[in-house]
Short mmCIF file of C-alpha atoms and ligand atoms in Angstrom, two decimals:
data_model
loop_
_atom_site.label_atom_id
_atom_site.label_comp_id
_atom_site.label_asym_id
_atom_site.label_seq_id
_atom_site.Cartn_x
_atom_site.Cartn_y
_atom_site.Cartn_z
CA MET A 245 -11.26 -15.49 -2.11
CA LYS A 246 -8.95 -17.20 -4.63
CA GLY A 247 -5.96 -14.87 -4.41
CA SER A 248 -4.67 -12.97 -1.42
CA VAL A 249 -4.68 -9.26 -0.66
CA VAL A 250 -1.53 -7.83 0.91
CA VAL A 251 -1.45 -4.27 2.19
CA VAL A 252 1.91 -2.56 2.51
CA SER A 253 1.78 0.67 4.51
CA GLY A 254 4.57 2.84 5.72
CA PRO A 255 5.48 6.48 5.89
CA SER A 256 6.57 8.55 2.93
CA GLY A 257 10.25 7.76 2.23
CA ALA A 258 10.08 4.35 3.95
CA GLY A 259 11.21 2.67 0.73
CA LYS A 260 7.99 0.77 -0.03
CA THR A 261 8.35 1.16 -3.80
CA THR A 262 11.98 -0.06 -3.79
CA VAL A 263 11.28 -3.05 -1.55
CA ILE A 264 8.12 -4.07 -3.43
CA GLY A 265 10.05 -3.70 -6.72
CA LEU A 266 12.89 -5.95 -5.49
CA CYS A 267 10.43 -8.54 -4.22
CA SER A 268 8.49 -8.57 -7.51
CA GLN A 269 11.67 -9.62 -9.37
CA HIS A 270 11.32 -13.07 -7.77
CA ARG A 271 7.57 -13.53 -8.04
CA SER A 272 5.09 -13.80 -10.90
CA ASP A 273 1.90 -13.81 -8.80
CA LEU A 274 1.80 -10.12 -7.89
CA TYR A 275 -0.81 -7.65 -9.10
CA PHE A 276 -0.20 -4.00 -8.25
CA SER A 277 -3.31 -1.99 -7.67
CA VAL A 278 -3.14 1.49 -9.25
CA SER A 279 -4.79 4.03 -6.94
CA VAL A 280 -6.66 7.18 -7.82
CA THR A 281 -5.38 10.40 -6.30
CA THR A 282 -6.09 14.10 -6.39
CA ARG A 283 -2.45 15.08 -5.83
CA GLU A 284 -0.32 16.48 -8.65
CA LYS A 285 1.82 14.20 -10.76
CA ARG A 286 5.50 14.21 -9.72
CA PRO A 287 8.23 14.35 -12.37
CA GLY A 288 8.72 10.85 -13.78
CA GLU A 289 5.29 9.60 -12.75
CA GLU A 290 2.94 8.23 -15.39
CA GLU A 291 -0.85 8.31 -15.57
CA GLY A 292 -2.22 4.80 -15.18
CA VAL A 293 1.12 3.39 -14.01
CA ASP A 294 1.90 5.20 -10.75
CA TYR A 295 -1.62 6.55 -10.19
CA HIS A 296 -4.78 7.59 -11.97
CA PHE A 297 -4.61 11.35 -11.45
CA VAL A 298 -8.11 12.79 -11.03
CA THR A 299 -9.81 16.00 -9.95
CA GLN A 300 -11.53 16.22 -6.55
CA GLU A 301 -14.90 16.18 -8.38
CA GLU A 302 -14.02 12.95 -10.20
CA PHE A 303 -12.77 11.43 -6.95
CA ASP A 304 -15.96 12.37 -5.07
CA ARG A 305 -18.06 10.88 -7.87
CA MET A 306 -16.15 7.57 -7.60
CA VAL A 307 -16.79 7.52 -3.84
CA ASP A 308 -20.51 8.28 -4.36
CA GLU A 309 -20.83 5.53 -6.98
CA GLY A 310 -19.16 2.98 -4.66
CA LEU A 311 -16.30 2.39 -7.11
CA LEU A 312 -13.57 2.50 -4.42
CA LEU A 313 -12.70 -0.40 -2.11
CA GLU A 314 -11.28 2.08 0.40
CA HIS A 315 -10.32 5.73 0.42
CA ALA A 316 -8.65 8.25 2.69
CA GLY A 317 -7.26 11.76 2.94
CA TYR A 318 -3.49 12.14 3.26
CA VAL A 319 -1.67 15.49 3.60
CA ASN A 320 -4.33 17.60 1.81
CA HIS A 321 -5.14 15.07 -0.91
CA SER A 322 -7.49 12.15 -1.47
CA TYR A 323 -6.38 8.63 -2.36
CA GLY A 324 -8.42 5.52 -3.11
CA THR A 325 -8.27 1.96 -4.43
CA PRO A 326 -10.52 1.12 -7.41
CA ALA A 327 -12.53 -1.95 -6.38
CA ALA A 328 -13.13 -3.72 -9.71
CA PRO A 329 -9.47 -4.43 -10.70
CA VAL A 330 -8.75 -5.83 -7.21
CA ALA A 331 -11.76 -8.17 -7.40
CA ALA A 332 -10.74 -9.33 -10.88
CA ALA A 333 -7.13 -10.03 -9.83
CA VAL A 334 -8.26 -11.96 -6.71
CA GLU A 335 -10.59 -13.98 -8.92
CA ARG A 336 -7.61 -14.86 -11.14
CA GLY A 337 -5.78 -16.16 -8.05
CA LEU A 338 -3.19 -13.37 -7.99
CA THR A 339 -1.69 -11.69 -4.92
CA VAL A 340 -2.95 -8.12 -4.89
CA VAL A 341 -0.49 -5.64 -3.41
CA LEU A 342 -1.95 -2.41 -2.08
CA ASP A 343 0.50 0.38 -1.19
CA ILE A 344 -1.86 2.44 0.98
CA GLU A 345 -1.83 4.43 4.22
CA VAL A 346 -3.12 3.40 7.65
CA GLN A 347 -6.79 4.51 7.44
CA GLY A 348 -7.20 2.66 4.14
CA ALA A 349 -5.46 -0.42 5.57
CA ALA A 350 -7.98 -0.57 8.42
CA GLN A 351 -10.87 -0.36 5.92
CA ILE A 352 -9.37 -3.24 3.91
CA LYS A 353 -9.00 -5.45 7.01
CA GLN A 354 -12.62 -4.77 7.91
CA LYS A 355 -13.91 -5.61 4.43
CA LEU A 356 -11.47 -8.47 3.74
CA PRO A 357 -10.55 -10.20 7.04
CA ASP A 358 -8.22 -12.62 5.20
CA SER A 359 -6.06 -9.77 3.94
CA THR A 360 -2.54 -9.42 5.36
CA LEU A 361 -1.40 -6.06 6.69
CA ILE A 362 2.31 -5.21 6.59
CA PHE A 363 3.89 -2.06 7.98
CA LEU A 364 7.26 -1.15 6.44
CA THR A 365 9.53 1.53 7.89
CA PRO A 366 13.17 2.17 8.72
CA THR A 367 13.87 1.74 12.44
CA HIS A 368 14.70 5.44 12.92
CA LEU A 369 12.55 8.44 11.91
CA SER A 370 15.74 10.45 11.21
CA GLU A 371 16.44 8.08 8.29
CA LEU A 372 13.06 9.01 6.77
CA GLU A 373 13.89 12.71 6.91
CA ARG A 374 17.22 12.04 5.20
CA ARG A 375 15.53 10.05 2.41
CA LEU A 376 12.75 12.60 1.86
CA ILE A 377 15.25 15.47 1.55
CA LYS A 378 17.46 13.38 -0.76
CA ARG A 379 14.45 12.51 -2.98
CA GLY A 380 14.01 16.25 -3.54
CA THR A 381 10.42 16.00 -4.79
CA GLU A 382 8.82 17.87 -1.88
CA THR A 383 9.08 21.43 -0.56
CA PRO A 384 10.62 21.79 2.95
CA GLU A 385 7.10 22.50 4.27
CA THR A 386 5.72 19.28 2.75
CA VAL A 387 8.72 17.33 4.09
CA SER A 388 7.93 18.48 7.63
CA ARG A 389 4.20 17.74 7.20
CA ARG A 390 5.04 14.27 5.90
CA LEU A 391 7.39 13.66 8.87
CA GLU A 392 4.68 14.69 11.34
CA THR A 393 2.28 12.31 9.58
CA ALA A 394 4.98 9.59 9.64
CA ALA A 395 5.38 9.83 13.41
CA LYS A 396 1.60 9.40 13.83
CA GLU A 397 1.54 6.49 11.37
CA ILE A 398 4.41 4.63 13.08
CA LYS A 399 2.46 4.72 16.36
CA GLN A 400 -0.30 2.75 14.60
CA ALA A 401 2.02 -0.01 13.38
CA ASP A 402 0.79 -2.25 16.21
CA ARG A 403 -2.48 -2.71 14.27
CA TYR A 404 -0.62 -4.58 11.53
CA ASP A 405 0.02 -8.32 11.17
CA TYR A 406 3.72 -7.80 10.38
CA ILE A 407 6.36 -5.09 10.64
CA ILE A 408 9.29 -5.00 8.21
CA LEU A 409 12.23 -2.84 9.30
CA ASN A 410 13.66 -1.43 6.11
CA ASP A 411 17.23 -0.67 7.17
CA ASP A 412 18.52 -2.81 4.31
CA ALA A 413 16.40 -3.11 1.13
CA ASP A 414 17.45 -6.69 0.21
CA THR A 415 16.69 -8.02 3.69
CA ALA A 416 13.35 -6.19 3.69
CA ALA A 417 12.49 -7.60 0.23
CA SER A 418 13.18 -11.19 1.32
CA GLU A 419 11.01 -10.67 4.42
CA LEU A 420 8.23 -9.31 2.21
CA ASP A 421 8.60 -12.32 -0.08
CA ALA A 422 8.21 -14.70 2.90
CA ILE A 423 5.14 -12.87 4.22
CA ILE A 424 3.49 -12.88 0.79
CA THR A 425 4.08 -16.64 0.56
CA ALA A 426 2.49 -17.04 4.01
CA SER A 427 -0.46 -14.83 2.96
CA ARG A 428 -1.25 -17.35 0.21
CA CYS A 429 -1.43 -20.15 2.80
CA ARG A 430 -3.98 -18.43 5.06
CA THR A 431 -6.66 -20.84 6.24
CA GLY A 432 -9.39 -18.56 4.91
CA LEU A 433 -8.00 -19.00 1.40
CA ARG A 434 -6.86 -22.62 1.58
CA TYR A 435 -9.72 -24.21 3.50
CA GLY A 436 -12.12 -23.89 0.58
CA MET A 437 -9.59 -25.64 -1.66
CA LEU A 438 -9.48 -28.82 0.44
CA ASP A 439 -10.93 -31.86 -1.29
CA THR A 440 -12.39 -34.37 1.15
CA ASN A 441 -13.55 -36.85 -1.51
CA ILE A 442 -11.96 -40.27 -1.09
P1 5GP B 578 2.38 9.58 -2.24
O1 5GP B 578 1.71 10.91 -2.38
O2 5GP B 578 3.73 9.70 -1.56
O3 5GP B 578 2.43 8.79 -3.52
O4 5GP B 578 1.48 8.72 -1.25
C1 5GP B 578 1.12 9.24 0.00
C2 5GP B 578 0.49 8.14 0.83
O5 5GP B 578 -0.75 7.73 0.26
C3 5GP B 578 1.35 6.88 0.95
O6 5GP B 578 1.38 6.49 2.31
C4 5GP B 578 0.60 5.87 0.11
O7 5GP B 578 0.79 4.55 0.62
C5 5GP B 578 -0.82 6.33 0.30
N1 5GP B 578 -1.72 5.85 -0.75
C6 5GP B 578 -1.47 5.67 -2.06
N2 5GP B 578 -2.54 5.21 -2.69
C7 5GP B 578 -3.51 5.05 -1.76
C8 5GP B 578 -4.86 4.57 -1.79
O8 5GP B 578 -5.40 4.16 -2.82
N3 5GP B 578 -5.53 4.56 -0.62
C9 5GP B 578 -4.99 4.98 0.55
N4 5GP B 578 -5.74 4.90 1.65
N5 5GP B 578 -3.72 5.44 0.63
C10 5GP B 578 -2.99 5.47 -0.51
#
């Protein structure tokens, strides 16, 4: 592996996009994987930028053809990471950032043991509810489903290498920056670079 793979998971409304965005202002080595999903496009989202929006048939075909590095179901919809762009970015020595949920994160760790798993969440679940309602993109029913899912996800945070408490976005972004730097120094990545010729 020439570049590193960093997974950032966290419940809906945790502020992953904001924190990753702030962190990317200081770094030029990041490659953001664009997932495929069967969910509907939200206002302001762009095809190919936020997601590749596909039908369930197209998604199933990608799974069957082995085109996804990982995939999972999340609140009635399917999500997956296209494998080829990740492999190409790693080959170029970039740090691949995957914003994916917990089942997908476990699949990545199994396939790529040198990946770094980060769980990002505010300390209190009540803060998530406040942010989801403020965002206004979900129906009240979806908000409560997402909160139930969030509570389950937070319980699985102990499977991650790092936990970032996003109570303040700037602090969270500088912690993410530090972890990404550490991810690039992992022995699995660096050992092969050592030159023992005298
Ligand atoms: P949203 O619908 O809010 O954009 O995303 C819902 C959840 O799906 C989030 O937790 C997000 O991290 C996760 N997600 C997005 N893309 C992928 C993916 O490619 N694979 C997996 N496993 N989860 C994803």
